[in-house]
Amino acid sequence: MTTFDYSKEPHGVFFMIDSKSFYASVESVERGLNPLQSILVVMSEAKNTGGGLVLATSPKAKKLFNLKNVDRMRDLPQDPRLLVVPPRMNLYIEMNLKVNQIFSRFAAEEDILPYSIDESLVDMTKTWKMFGKTKEAVARKIQLAVKEELGIYTTVGIGENPTQAKLALDLFAKKSKDLIGMLDYQSFGAKIWPIEELAQIWGIGKRTANHLNRCGIQSMHDLAFSNPYQLKEEFGIIGTQLFATAWGIDRTQLNQRIQVKEKSIGNSQVLPRDYREYRDVSVVVDEIGRQVAARLRKRKMQTQVIRLSIGYSMTVQSEEKTHGWAHEIKVSPTDSPTEILANLKYMLQRYWTGLPVRHVGVSVGRVMKKSYVQLDLFHDPKQLEKENKLNQVMDKIRKRHGKTALYFGNSLEKGGTYVERQSLVGGHNGGNTLE
Amino acid sequence: MEGIRLNDEKYDKMVKRILENLQPYFKLQKINTIYSIQVVDNPYQKKYNFFFVIAKKKQRTRSIPIGILHDYRMEALEELCHQLKQKVDFTLRFENFEAQTWDDGRKIYDI
């Protein structure tokens, strides 16, 4: 195949809009600084960051000191020009909402998909002509609106479908002077096929890139001209997706949200230090298990599968060549914390061999609406009823007075992290204590 | 600082909150270190931000958010700064106030 008949593909107008170094930009504006000129890093000093983790770096700081996100405090130069600030996750969420509110002046709500805290996909197919003569002019208008109202610079990738818009953003817009990049079906081959660093392409991580290389695929051109059936055989369904990406094809309709078949709910955390004692690990497993059970109750759901995952410390990972483990147990439909914690404890006792732990995750799967309570011969129904009522009262107290109004005594033990983590958002400082 | 004095308990509370937020970052004066409170005009969100700035010689500078004044009037800012200055010895540095003055026409200088 040397050409593709794009006439049958959807031809839309999609904008993928990214706020440039979002956290760093927000913090720069808060300090009266130009986000493109400030020399600033947002650094989390939460206990689980091993001494300080860089969450965001301003463009100028990246250029001056060759910094990247996910650097550690020890990688930062001791230079008085470099401004180090703590994160405020609630502020970033608030600003993200404001940015998306501006987008909603240019497209209907169902045509806007916040892809992450700093990126949104906007389907401008039906509306772009109301705002300018060219797509670039409309993109510029949106950029100006965000800059004038919030002080933040944005980068815009424009494409005929979401994948093209995303690739245009990542590969061209970020490097262009006006921070706008474009792709369409016609120019796709010429612009994308020469790319040899496959991991640069959205949807292709390092592992997939290495796998493709091992299959003799060294460039996007090679991928585009591979046999799609062989790709599917080698990579599974992802293989067909990779093939579609190589041809710039994406038939996604933003206003048709995908219904997730099998729902699951989970929480996890990176621990502030290596946990070596069973008691300490079990406290954290209990805390996370109760959080997951509370989320189940809030949604009036029950679970039929309980999963526990344990991640080992970096030392163990390099010495023992094992990252950790994950196991699950099938249960009768339940939302009972007692039942959930008992099964988690069982898995911990059965599978943990005492190696230092740094990450704990609990999730529940095959979640369904709670329309009945499954009784069995092993549990007293009156006890179940009593537990249910007690949980409802505790949920009400926490809702009214805050999550730390009521918690279990073992959270005060050495291994407990519950109380400290309530002020965090997404694992980092929420930044609420200023007003 | 001169100007109109507002007798309002809310400023007292705000000063207390600012000092509470500042306190974990200043226990003892360290050598070769300049401490200051930066007051920034944020015209986008119409508020005044307060930061505690720690600048140690030849090292990275830290900027810690310690307060926000949502009452976006120069009068309110002046009162808060006046009360804050009664309680702390740090310099108040004003950022983003070019071409602005206090209500009575005086220029805004660091204090």
mmCIF file with all atom_site columns, N, CA, C and O in Angstrom, chain A residues 29-32 45 73 76-80 82-84 86 88 95 98 147-151 433-435, chain B residues 17 21 38 40-42 44-45 47 49 51 56 58-68 70 95-96:
data_model
loop_
_atom_site.group_PDB
_atom_site.id
_atom_site.type_symbol
_atom_site.label_atom_id
_atom_site.label_alt_id
_atom_site.label_comp_id
_atom_site.label_asym_id
_atom_site.label_entity_id
_atom_site.label_seq_id
_atom_site.pdbx_PDB_ins_code
_atom_site.Cartn_x
_atom_site.Cartn_y
_atom_site.Cartn_z
_atom_site.occupancy
_atom_site.B_iso_or_equiv
_atom_site.pdbx_formal_charge
_atom_site.auth_seq_id
_atom_site.auth_comp_id
_atom_site.auth_asym_id
_atom_site.auth_atom_id
_atom_site.pdbx_PDB_model_num
ATOM 1   N N  . VAL A 1 29  ? 2.794   33.415 37.638 1.00 0.00 ? 29  VAL A N  1
ATOM 2   C CA . VAL A 1 29  ? 1.779   34.475 37.569 1.00 0.00 ? 29  VAL A CA 1
ATOM 3   C C  . VAL A 1 29  ? 1.414   34.944 38.973 1.00 0.00 ? 29  VAL A C  1
ATOM 4   O O  . VAL A 1 29  ? 1.243   36.136 39.217 1.00 0.00 ? 29  VAL A O  1
ATOM 5   N N  . GLU A 1 30  ? 1.332   34.017 39.905 1.00 0.00 ? 30  GLU A N  1
ATOM 6   C CA . GLU A 1 30  ? 0.999   34.372 41.290 1.00 0.00 ? 30  GLU A CA 1
ATOM 7   C C  . GLU A 1 30  ? 2.054   35.287 41.908 1.00 0.00 ? 30  GLU A C  1
ATOM 8   O O  . GLU A 1 30  ? 1.764   36.032 42.838 1.00 0.00 ? 30  GLU A O  1
ATOM 9   N N  . ARG A 1 31  ? 3.285   35.219 41.367 1.00 0.00 ? 31  ARG A N  1
ATOM 10  C CA . ARG A 1 31  ? 4.383   36.036 41.897 1.00 0.00 ? 31  ARG A CA 1
ATOM 11  C C  . ARG A 1 31  ? 4.677   37.241 41.012 1.00 0.00 ? 31  ARG A C  1
ATOM 12  O O  . ARG A 1 31  ? 5.709   37.885 41.171 1.00 0.00 ? 31  ARG A O  1
ATOM 13  N N  . GLY A 1 32  ? 3.767   37.532 40.070 1.00 0.00 ? 32  GLY A N  1
ATOM 14  C CA . GLY A 1 32  ? 3.964   38.689 39.203 1.00 0.00 ? 32  GLY A CA 1
ATOM 15  C C  . GLY A 1 32  ? 5.059   38.486 38.172 1.00 0.00 ? 32  GLY A C  1
ATOM 16  O O  . GLY A 1 32  ? 5.610   39.460 37.653 1.00 0.00 ? 32  GLY A O  1
ATOM 17  N N  . GLU A 1 45  ? 8.090   18.603 48.595 1.00 0.00 ? 45  GLU A N  1
ATOM 18  C CA . GLU A 1 45  ? 8.968   18.065 49.640 1.00 0.00 ? 45  GLU A CA 1
ATOM 19  C C  . GLU A 1 45  ? 8.200   17.109 50.540 1.00 0.00 ? 45  GLU A C  1
ATOM 20  O O  . GLU A 1 45  ? 8.544   16.924 51.692 1.00 0.00 ? 45  GLU A O  1
ATOM 21  N N  . MET A 1 73  ? 15.690  16.983 44.185 1.00 0.00 ? 73  MET A N  1
ATOM 22  C CA . MET A 1 73  ? 16.266  18.213 44.735 1.00 0.00 ? 73  MET A CA 1
ATOM 23  C C  . MET A 1 73  ? 17.788  18.200 44.561 1.00 0.00 ? 73  MET A C  1
ATOM 24  O O  . MET A 1 73  ? 18.396  19.221 44.273 1.00 0.00 ? 73  MET A O  1
ATOM 25  N N  . LEU A 1 76  ? 19.205  19.813 41.442 1.00 0.00 ? 76  LEU A N  1
ATOM 26  C CA . LEU A 1 76  ? 19.047  21.252 41.197 1.00 0.00 ? 76  LEU A CA 1
ATOM 27  C C  . LEU A 1 76  ? 20.329  21.996 41.549 1.00 0.00 ? 76  LEU A C  1
ATOM 28  O O  . LEU A 1 76  ? 20.924  21.727 42.592 1.00 0.00 ? 76  LEU A O  1
ATOM 29  N N  . PRO A 1 77  ? 20.719  22.955 40.697 1.00 0.00 ? 77  PRO A N  1
ATOM 30  C CA . PRO A 1 77  ? 21.940  23.721 41.012 1.00 0.00 ? 77  PRO A CA 1
ATOM 31  C C  . PRO A 1 77  ? 21.685  24.685 42.158 1.00 0.00 ? 77  PRO A C  1
ATOM 32  O O  . PRO A 1 77  ? 20.569  25.142 42.370 1.00 0.00 ? 77  PRO A O  1
ATOM 33  N N  . GLN A 1 78  ? 22.751  25.006 42.894 1.00 0.00 ? 78  GLN A N  1
ATOM 34  C CA . GLN A 1 78  ? 22.649  26.020 43.950 1.00 0.00 ? 78  GLN A CA 1
ATOM 35  C C  . GLN A 1 78  ? 22.920  27.368 43.295 1.00 0.00 ? 78  GLN A C  1
ATOM 36  O O  . GLN A 1 78  ? 24.048  27.851 43.266 1.00 0.00 ? 78  GLN A O  1
ATOM 37  N N  . ASP A 1 79  ? 21.887  27.944 42.730 1.00 0.00 ? 79  ASP A N  1
ATOM 38  C CA . ASP A 1 79  ? 22.011  29.217 42.007 1.00 0.00 ? 79  ASP A CA 1
ATOM 39  C C  . ASP A 1 79  ? 20.926  30.144 42.524 1.00 0.00 ? 79  ASP A C  1
ATOM 40  O O  . ASP A 1 79  ? 19.744  29.800 42.480 1.00 0.00 ? 79  ASP A O  1
ATOM 41  N N  . PRO A 1 80  ? 21.304  31.333 43.037 1.00 0.00 ? 80  PRO A N  1
ATOM 42  C CA . PRO A 1 80  ? 20.291  32.219 43.629 1.00 0.00 ? 80  PRO A CA 1
ATOM 43  C C  . PRO A 1 80  ? 19.249  32.713 42.620 1.00 0.00 ? 80  PRO A C  1
ATOM 44  O O  . PRO A 1 80  ? 18.190  33.197 43.019 1.00 0.00 ? 80  PRO A O  1
ATOM 45  N N  . LEU A 1 82  ? 17.587  30.763 40.797 1.00 0.00 ? 82  LEU A N  1
ATOM 46  C CA . LEU A 1 82  ? 16.578  29.714 40.725 1.00 0.00 ? 82  LEU A CA 1
ATOM 47  C C  . LEU A 1 82  ? 15.622  29.825 41.913 1.00 0.00 ? 82  LEU A C  1
ATOM 48  O O  . LEU A 1 82  ? 16.016  29.722 43.071 1.00 0.00 ? 82  LEU A O  1
ATOM 49  N N  . LEU A 1 83  ? 14.351  30.034 41.592 1.00 0.00 ? 83  LEU A N  1
ATOM 50  C CA . LEU A 1 83  ? 13.317  30.176 42.617 1.00 0.00 ? 83  LEU A CA 1
ATOM 51  C C  . LEU A 1 83  ? 12.646  28.820 42.825 1.00 0.00 ? 83  LEU A C  1
ATOM 52  O O  . LEU A 1 83  ? 12.149  28.217 41.872 1.00 0.00 ? 83  LEU A O  1
ATOM 53  N N  . VAL A 1 84  ? 12.630  28.341 44.061 1.00 0.00 ? 84  VAL A N  1
ATOM 54  C CA . VAL A 1 84  ? 12.038  27.034 44.374 1.00 0.00 ? 84  VAL A CA 1
ATOM 55  C C  . VAL A 1 84  ? 10.762  27.280 45.170 1.00 0.00 ? 84  VAL A C  1
ATOM 56  O O  . VAL A 1 84  ? 10.789  27.959 46.201 1.00 0.00 ? 84  VAL A O  1
ATOM 57  N N  . PRO A 1 86  ? 6.807   25.601 46.660 1.00 0.00 ? 86  PRO A N  1
ATOM 58  C CA . PRO A 1 86  ? 6.072   24.363 46.951 1.00 0.00 ? 86  PRO A CA 1
ATOM 59  C C  . PRO A 1 86  ? 4.825   24.257 46.076 1.00 0.00 ? 86  PRO A C  1
ATOM 60  O O  . PRO A 1 86  ? 4.303   25.274 45.618 1.00 0.00 ? 86  PRO A O  1
ATOM 61  N N  . ARG A 1 88  ? 0.816   23.662 44.997 1.00 0.00 ? 88  ARG A N  1
ATOM 62  C CA . ARG A 1 88  ? -0.510  23.932 45.566 1.00 0.00 ? 88  ARG A CA 1
ATOM 63  C C  . ARG A 1 88  ? -1.538  23.326 44.603 1.00 0.00 ? 88  ARG A C  1
ATOM 64  O O  . ARG A 1 88  ? -2.060  23.979 43.711 1.00 0.00 ? 88  ARG A O  1
ATOM 65  N N  . MET A 1 95  ? -7.312  26.681 38.593 1.00 0.00 ? 95  MET A N  1
ATOM 66  C CA . MET A 1 95  ? -6.881  27.361 37.360 1.00 0.00 ? 95  MET A CA 1
ATOM 67  C C  . MET A 1 95  ? -7.243  26.540 36.133 1.00 0.00 ? 95  MET A C  1
ATOM 68  O O  . MET A 1 95  ? -7.623  27.093 35.095 1.00 0.00 ? 95  MET A O  1
ATOM 69  N N  . LYS A 1 98  ? -10.705 27.232 35.238 1.00 0.00 ? 98  LYS A N  1
ATOM 70  C CA . LYS A 1 98  ? -10.838 28.558 34.605 1.00 0.00 ? 98  LYS A CA 1
ATOM 71  C C  . LYS A 1 98  ? -10.392 28.499 33.145 1.00 0.00 ? 98  LYS A C  1
ATOM 72  O O  . LYS A 1 98  ? -11.013 29.097 32.269 1.00 0.00 ? 98  LYS A O  1
ATOM 73  N N  . LYS A 1 147 ? -4.179  34.127 27.847 1.00 0.00 ? 147 LYS A N  1
ATOM 74  C CA . LYS A 1 147 ? -3.066  34.958 28.320 1.00 0.00 ? 147 LYS A CA 1
ATOM 75  C C  . LYS A 1 147 ? -3.593  36.227 28.988 1.00 0.00 ? 147 LYS A C  1
ATOM 76  O O  . LYS A 1 147 ? -3.130  36.611 30.058 1.00 0.00 ? 147 LYS A O  1
ATOM 77  N N  . GLU A 1 148 ? -4.584  36.854 28.378 1.00 0.00 ? 148 GLU A N  1
ATOM 78  C CA . GLU A 1 148 ? -5.074  38.138 28.915 1.00 0.00 ? 148 GLU A CA 1
ATOM 79  C C  . GLU A 1 148 ? -5.852  37.952 30.214 1.00 0.00 ? 148 GLU A C  1
ATOM 80  O O  . GLU A 1 148 ? -5.809  38.793 31.084 1.00 0.00 ? 148 GLU A O  1
ATOM 81  N N  . GLU A 1 149 ? -6.564  36.837 30.302 1.00 0.00 ? 149 GLU A N  1
ATOM 82  C CA . GLU A 1 149 ? -7.426  36.671 31.489 1.00 0.00 ? 149 GLU A CA 1
ATOM 83  C C  . GLU A 1 149 ? -6.736  35.941 32.644 1.00 0.00 ? 149 GLU A C  1
ATOM 84  O O  . GLU A 1 149 ? -7.101  36.135 33.797 1.00 0.00 ? 149 GLU A O  1
ATOM 85  N N  . LEU A 1 150 ? -5.751  35.100 32.329 1.00 0.00 ? 150 LEU A N  1
ATOM 86  C CA . LEU A 1 150 ? -5.132  34.304 33.390 1.00 0.00 ? 150 LEU A CA 1
ATOM 87  C C  . LEU A 1 150 ? -3.610  34.453 33.446 1.00 0.00 ? 150 LEU A C  1
ATOM 88  O O  . LEU A 1 150 ? -2.979  33.999 34.386 1.00 0.00 ? 150 LEU A O  1
ATOM 89  N N  . GLY A 1 151 ? -3.027  35.054 32.414 1.00 0.00 ? 151 GLY A N  1
ATOM 90  C CA . GLY A 1 151 ? -1.572  35.270 32.403 1.00 0.00 ? 151 GLY A CA 1
ATOM 91  C C  . GLY A 1 151 ? -0.777  34.060 31.950 1.00 0.00 ? 151 GLY A C  1
ATOM 92  O O  . GLY A 1 151 ? 0.446   34.055 32.013 1.00 0.00 ? 151 GLY A O  1
ATOM 93  N N  . THR A 1 433 ? -4.078  26.318 53.156 1.00 0.00 ? 433 THR A N  1
ATOM 94  C CA . THR A 1 433 ? -4.080  26.938 54.478 1.00 0.00 ? 433 THR A CA 1
ATOM 95  C C  . THR A 1 433 ? -3.814  28.432 54.447 1.00 0.00 ? 433 THR A C  1
ATOM 96  O O  . THR A 1 433 ? -3.406  29.007 55.438 1.00 0.00 ? 433 THR A O  1
ATOM 97  N N  . LEU A 1 434 ? -4.035  29.089 53.293 1.00 0.00 ? 434 LEU A N  1
ATOM 98  C CA . LEU A 1 434 ? -3.646  30.493 53.215 1.00 0.00 ? 434 LEU A CA 1
ATOM 99  C C  . LEU A 1 434 ? -4.781  31.456 53.555 1.00 0.00 ? 434 LEU A C  1
ATOM 100 O O  . LEU A 1 434 ? -4.551  32.634 53.780 1.00 0.00 ? 434 LEU A O  1
ATOM 101 N N  . GLU A 1 435 ? -6.057  30.962 53.510 1.00 0.00 ? 435 GLU A N  1
ATOM 102 C CA . GLU A 1 435 ? -7.153  31.948 53.599 1.00 0.00 ? 435 GLU A CA 1
ATOM 103 C C  . GLU A 1 435 ? -7.927  31.856 54.904 1.00 0.00 ? 435 GLU A C  1
ATOM 104 O O  . GLU A 1 435 ? -7.827  30.861 55.590 1.00 0.00 ? 435 GLU A O  1
ATOM 105 N N  . ARG B 2 17  ? -2.905  34.584 60.653 1.00 0.00 ? 17  ARG B N  1
ATOM 106 C CA . ARG B 2 17  ? -2.815  33.471 59.714 1.00 0.00 ? 17  ARG B CA 1
ATOM 107 C C  . ARG B 2 17  ? -1.494  33.521 58.955 1.00 0.00 ? 17  ARG B C  1
ATOM 108 O O  . ARG B 2 17  ? -0.822  32.503 58.764 1.00 0.00 ? 17  ARG B O  1
ATOM 109 N N  . ASN B 2 21  ? 1.525   30.690 59.050 1.00 0.00 ? 21  ASN B N  1
ATOM 110 C CA . ASN B 2 21  ? 2.041   30.030 57.855 1.00 0.00 ? 21  ASN B CA 1
ATOM 111 C C  . ASN B 2 21  ? 3.541   30.268 57.673 1.00 0.00 ? 21  ASN B C  1
ATOM 112 O O  . ASN B 2 21  ? 4.248   29.453 57.091 1.00 0.00 ? 21  ASN B O  1
ATOM 113 N N  . GLN B 2 38  ? 7.219   39.162 50.465 1.00 0.00 ? 38  GLN B N  1
ATOM 114 C CA . GLN B 2 38  ? 6.920   39.738 49.154 1.00 0.00 ? 38  GLN B CA 1
ATOM 115 C C  . GLN B 2 38  ? 5.411   39.887 49.014 1.00 0.00 ? 38  GLN B C  1
ATOM 116 O O  . GLN B 2 38  ? 4.657   38.924 49.260 1.00 0.00 ? 38  GLN B O  1
ATOM 117 N N  . VAL B 2 40  ? 2.521   40.717 46.331 1.00 0.00 ? 40  VAL B N  1
ATOM 118 C CA . VAL B 2 40  ? 2.387   40.742 44.870 1.00 0.00 ? 40  VAL B CA 1
ATOM 119 C C  . VAL B 2 40  ? 0.963   41.074 44.468 1.00 0.00 ? 40  VAL B C  1
ATOM 120 O O  . VAL B 2 40  ? 0.007   40.497 44.995 1.00 0.00 ? 40  VAL B O  1
ATOM 121 N N  . ASP B 2 41  ? 0.844   42.002 43.529 1.00 0.00 ? 41  ASP B N  1
ATOM 122 C CA . ASP B 2 41  ? -0.470  42.310 42.965 1.00 0.00 ? 41  ASP B CA 1
ATOM 123 C C  . ASP B 2 41  ? -0.756  41.309 41.846 1.00 0.00 ? 41  ASP B C  1
ATOM 124 O O  . ASP B 2 41  ? 0.018   41.208 40.893 1.00 0.00 ? 41  ASP B O  1
ATOM 125 N N  . ASN B 2 42  ? -1.841  40.518 41.985 1.00 0.00 ? 42  ASN B N  1
ATOM 126 C CA . ASN B 2 42  ? -2.256  39.609 40.921 1.00 0.00 ? 42  ASN B CA 1
ATOM 127 C C  . ASN B 2 42  ? -3.522  40.163 40.266 1.00 0.00 ? 42  ASN B C  1
ATOM 128 O O  . ASN B 2 42  ? -4.630  39.917 40.749 1.00 0.00 ? 42  ASN B O  1
ATOM 129 N N  . TYR B 2 44  ? -4.945  39.408 37.512 1.00 0.00 ? 44  TYR B N  1
ATOM 130 C CA . TYR B 2 44  ? -5.767  38.417 36.807 1.00 0.00 ? 44  TYR B CA 1
ATOM 131 C C  . TYR B 2 44  ? -6.847  37.854 37.723 1.00 0.00 ? 44  TYR B C  1
ATOM 132 O O  . TYR B 2 44  ? -7.996  37.701 37.340 1.00 0.00 ? 44  TYR B O  1
ATOM 133 N N  . GLN B 2 45  ? -6.439  37.543 38.959 1.00 0.00 ? 45  GLN B N  1
ATOM 134 C CA . GLN B 2 45  ? -7.400  36.987 39.921 1.00 0.00 ? 45  GLN B CA 1
ATOM 135 C C  . GLN B 2 45  ? -7.915  38.050 40.880 1.00 0.00 ? 45  GLN B C  1
ATOM 136 O O  . GLN B 2 45  ? -8.720  37.766 41.764 1.00 0.00 ? 45  GLN B O  1
ATOM 137 N N  . LYS B 2 47  ? -6.373  39.845 43.412 1.00 0.00 ? 47  LYS B N  1
ATOM 138 C CA . LYS B 2 47  ? -6.055  39.556 44.810 1.00 0.00 ? 47  LYS B CA 1
ATOM 139 C C  . LYS B 2 47  ? -4.593  39.944 45.050 1.00 0.00 ? 47  LYS B C  1
ATOM 140 O O  . LYS B 2 47  ? -3.832  40.165 44.097 1.00 0.00 ? 47  LYS B O  1
ATOM 141 N N  . ASN B 2 49  ? -1.147  38.594 46.860 1.00 0.00 ? 49  ASN B N  1
ATOM 142 C CA . ASN B 2 49  ? -0.503  37.392 47.396 1.00 0.00 ? 49  ASN B CA 1
ATOM 143 C C  . ASN B 2 49  ? 0.671   37.782 48.293 1.00 0.00 ? 49  ASN B C  1
ATOM 144 O O  . ASN B 2 49  ? 1.399   38.730 47.992 1.00 0.00 ? 49  ASN B O  1
ATOM 145 N N  . PHE B 2 51  ? 4.183   36.232 50.101 1.00 0.00 ? 51  PHE B N  1
ATOM 146 C CA . PHE B 2 51  ? 5.152   35.124 50.074 1.00 0.00 ? 51  PHE B CA 1
ATOM 147 C C  . PHE B 2 51  ? 6.282   35.411 51.056 1.00 0.00 ? 51  PHE B C  1
ATOM 148 O O  . PHE B 2 51  ? 6.721   36.552 51.187 1.00 0.00 ? 51  PHE B O  1
ATOM 149 N N  . LYS B 2 56  ? 19.380  32.609 50.620 1.00 0.00 ? 56  LYS B N  1
ATOM 150 C CA . LYS B 2 56  ? 20.700  32.377 51.237 1.00 0.00 ? 56  LYS B CA 1
ATOM 151 C C  . LYS B 2 56  ? 21.757  32.623 50.180 1.00 0.00 ? 56  LYS B C  1
ATOM 152 O O  . LYS B 2 56  ? 21.593  32.244 49.015 1.00 0.00 ? 56  LYS B O  1
ATOM 153 N N  . LYS B 2 58  ? 24.512  32.531 47.566 1.00 0.00 ? 58  LYS B N  1
ATOM 154 C CA . LYS B 2 58  ? 24.994  31.492 46.638 1.00 0.00 ? 58  LYS B CA 1
ATOM 155 C C  . LYS B 2 58  ? 24.147  30.215 46.640 1.00 0.00 ? 58  LYS B C  1
ATOM 156 O O  . LYS B 2 58  ? 24.617  29.161 46.222 1.00 0.00 ? 58  LYS B O  1
ATOM 157 N N  . GLN B 2 59  ? 22.925  30.317 47.134 1.00 0.00 ? 59  GLN B N  1
ATOM 158 C CA . GLN B 2 59  ? 22.055  29.129 47.094 1.00 0.00 ? 59  GLN B CA 1
ATOM 159 C C  . GLN B 2 59  ? 20.717  29.465 46.438 1.00 0.00 ? 59  GLN B C  1
ATOM 160 O O  . GLN B 2 59  ? 20.405  30.637 46.220 1.00 0.00 ? 59  GLN B O  1
ATOM 161 N N  . ARG B 2 60  ? 19.943  28.435 46.141 1.00 0.00 ? 60  ARG B N  1
ATOM 162 C CA . ARG B 2 60  ? 18.617  28.616 45.548 1.00 0.00 ? 60  ARG B CA 1
ATOM 163 C C  . ARG B 2 60  ? 17.759  29.489 46.470 1.00 0.00 ? 60  ARG B C  1
ATOM 164 O O  . ARG B 2 60  ? 17.917  29.458 47.686 1.00 0.00 ? 60  ARG B O  1
ATOM 165 N N  . THR B 2 61  ? 16.854  30.236 45.866 1.00 0.00 ? 61  THR B N  1
ATOM 166 C CA . THR B 2 61  ? 15.948  31.078 46.647 1.00 0.00 ? 61  THR B CA 1
ATOM 167 C C  . THR B 2 61  ? 14.628  30.351 46.827 1.00 0.00 ? 61  THR B C  1
ATOM 168 O O  . THR B 2 61  ? 14.091  29.779 45.882 1.00 0.00 ? 61  THR B O  1
ATOM 169 N N  . ARG B 2 62  ? 14.103  30.396 48.040 1.00 0.00 ? 62  ARG B N  1
ATOM 170 C CA . ARG B 2 62  ? 12.812  29.740 48.302 1.00 0.00 ? 62  ARG B CA 1
ATOM 171 C C  . ARG B 2 62  ? 11.720  30.792 48.445 1.00 0.00 ? 62  ARG B C  1
ATOM 172 O O  . ARG B 2 62  ? 11.936  31.853 49.041 1.00 0.00 ? 62  ARG B O  1
ATOM 173 N N  . SER B 2 63  ? 10.558  30.484 47.907 1.00 0.00 ? 63  SER B N  1
ATOM 174 C CA . SER B 2 63  ? 9.430   31.405 48.002 1.00 0.00 ? 63  SER B CA 1
ATOM 175 C C  . SER B 2 63  ? 8.223   30.609 48.467 1.00 0.00 ? 63  SER B C  1
ATOM 176 O O  . SER B 2 63  ? 7.729   29.739 47.758 1.00 0.00 ? 63  SER B O  1
ATOM 177 N N  . ILE B 2 64  ? 7.755   30.906 49.697 1.00 0.00 ? 64  ILE B N  1
ATOM 178 C CA . ILE B 2 64  ? 6.686   30.118 50.328 1.00 0.00 ? 64  ILE B CA 1
ATOM 179 C C  . ILE B 2 64  ? 5.407   30.949 50.401 1.00 0.00 ? 64  ILE B C  1
ATOM 180 O O  . ILE B 2 64  ? 5.423   32.038 50.992 1.00 0.00 ? 64  ILE B O  1
ATOM 181 N N  . PRO B 2 65  ? 4.307   30.476 49.850 1.00 0.00 ? 65  PRO B N  1
ATOM 182 C CA . PRO B 2 65  ? 3.059   31.250 49.953 1.00 0.00 ? 65  PRO B CA 1
ATOM 183 C C  . PRO B 2 65  ? 2.574   31.265 51.404 1.00 0.00 ? 65  PRO B C  1
ATOM 184 O O  . PRO B 2 65  ? 2.510   30.212 52.045 1.00 0.00 ? 65  PRO B O  1
ATOM 185 N N  . ILE B 2 66  ? 2.262   32.453 51.950 1.00 0.00 ? 66  ILE B N  1
ATOM 186 C CA . ILE B 2 66  ? 1.843   32.545 53.354 1.00 0.00 ? 66  ILE B CA 1
ATOM 187 C C  . ILE B 2 66  ? 0.513   33.268 53.546 1.00 0.00 ? 66  ILE B C  1
ATOM 188 O O  . ILE B 2 66  ? -0.032  33.272 54.653 1.00 0.00 ? 66  ILE B O  1
ATOM 189 N N  . GLY B 2 67  ? -0.028  33.900 52.502 1.00 0.00 ? 67  GLY B N  1
ATOM 190 C CA . GLY B 2 67  ? -1.309  34.576 52.688 1.00 0.00 ? 67  GLY B CA 1
ATOM 191 C C  . GLY B 2 67  ? -1.864  35.131 51.392 1.00 0.00 ? 67  GLY B C  1
ATOM 192 O O  . GLY B 2 67  ? -1.146  35.326 50.409 1.00 0.00 ? 67  GLY B O  1
ATOM 193 N N  . ILE B 2 68  ? -3.179  35.344 51.405 1.00 0.00 ? 68  ILE B N  1
ATOM 194 C CA . ILE B 2 68  ? -3.869  35.944 50.246 1.00 0.00 ? 68  ILE B CA 1
ATOM 195 C C  . ILE B 2 68  ? -4.859  36.969 50.780 1.00 0.00 ? 68  ILE B C  1
ATOM 196 O O  . ILE B 2 68  ? -5.598  36.681 51.733 1.00 0.00 ? 68  ILE B O  1
ATOM 197 N N  . HIS B 2 70  ? -8.085  38.821 49.448 1.00 0.00 ? 70  HIS B N  1
ATOM 198 C CA . HIS B 2 70  ? -9.035  38.865 48.320 1.00 0.00 ? 70  HIS B CA 1
ATOM 199 C C  . HIS B 2 70  ? -9.712  40.229 48.216 1.00 0.00 ? 70  HIS B C  1
ATOM 200 O O  . HIS B 2 70  ? -10.306 40.553 47.192 1.00 0.00 ? 70  HIS B O  1
ATOM 201 N N  . GLU B 2 95  ? 5.722   43.834 44.702 1.00 0.00 ? 95  GLU B N  1
ATOM 202 C CA . GLU B 2 95  ? 5.993   43.388 43.328 1.00 0.00 ? 95  GLU B CA 1
ATOM 203 C C  . GLU B 2 95  ? 4.753   43.601 42.469 1.00 0.00 ? 95  GLU B C  1
ATOM 204 O O  . GLU B 2 95  ? 3.640   43.286 42.887 1.00 0.00 ? 95  GLU B O  1
ATOM 205 N N  . ASN B 2 96  ? 4.959   44.143 41.266 1.00 0.00 ? 96  ASN B N  1
ATOM 206 C CA . ASN B 2 96  ? 3.855   44.336 40.310 1.00 0.00 ? 96  ASN B CA 1
ATOM 207 C C  . ASN B 2 96  ? 2.979   45.541 40.641 1.00 0.00 ? 96  ASN B C  1
ATOM 208 O O  . ASN B 2 96  ? 1.818   45.610 40.229 1.00 0.00 ? 96  ASN B O  1
#
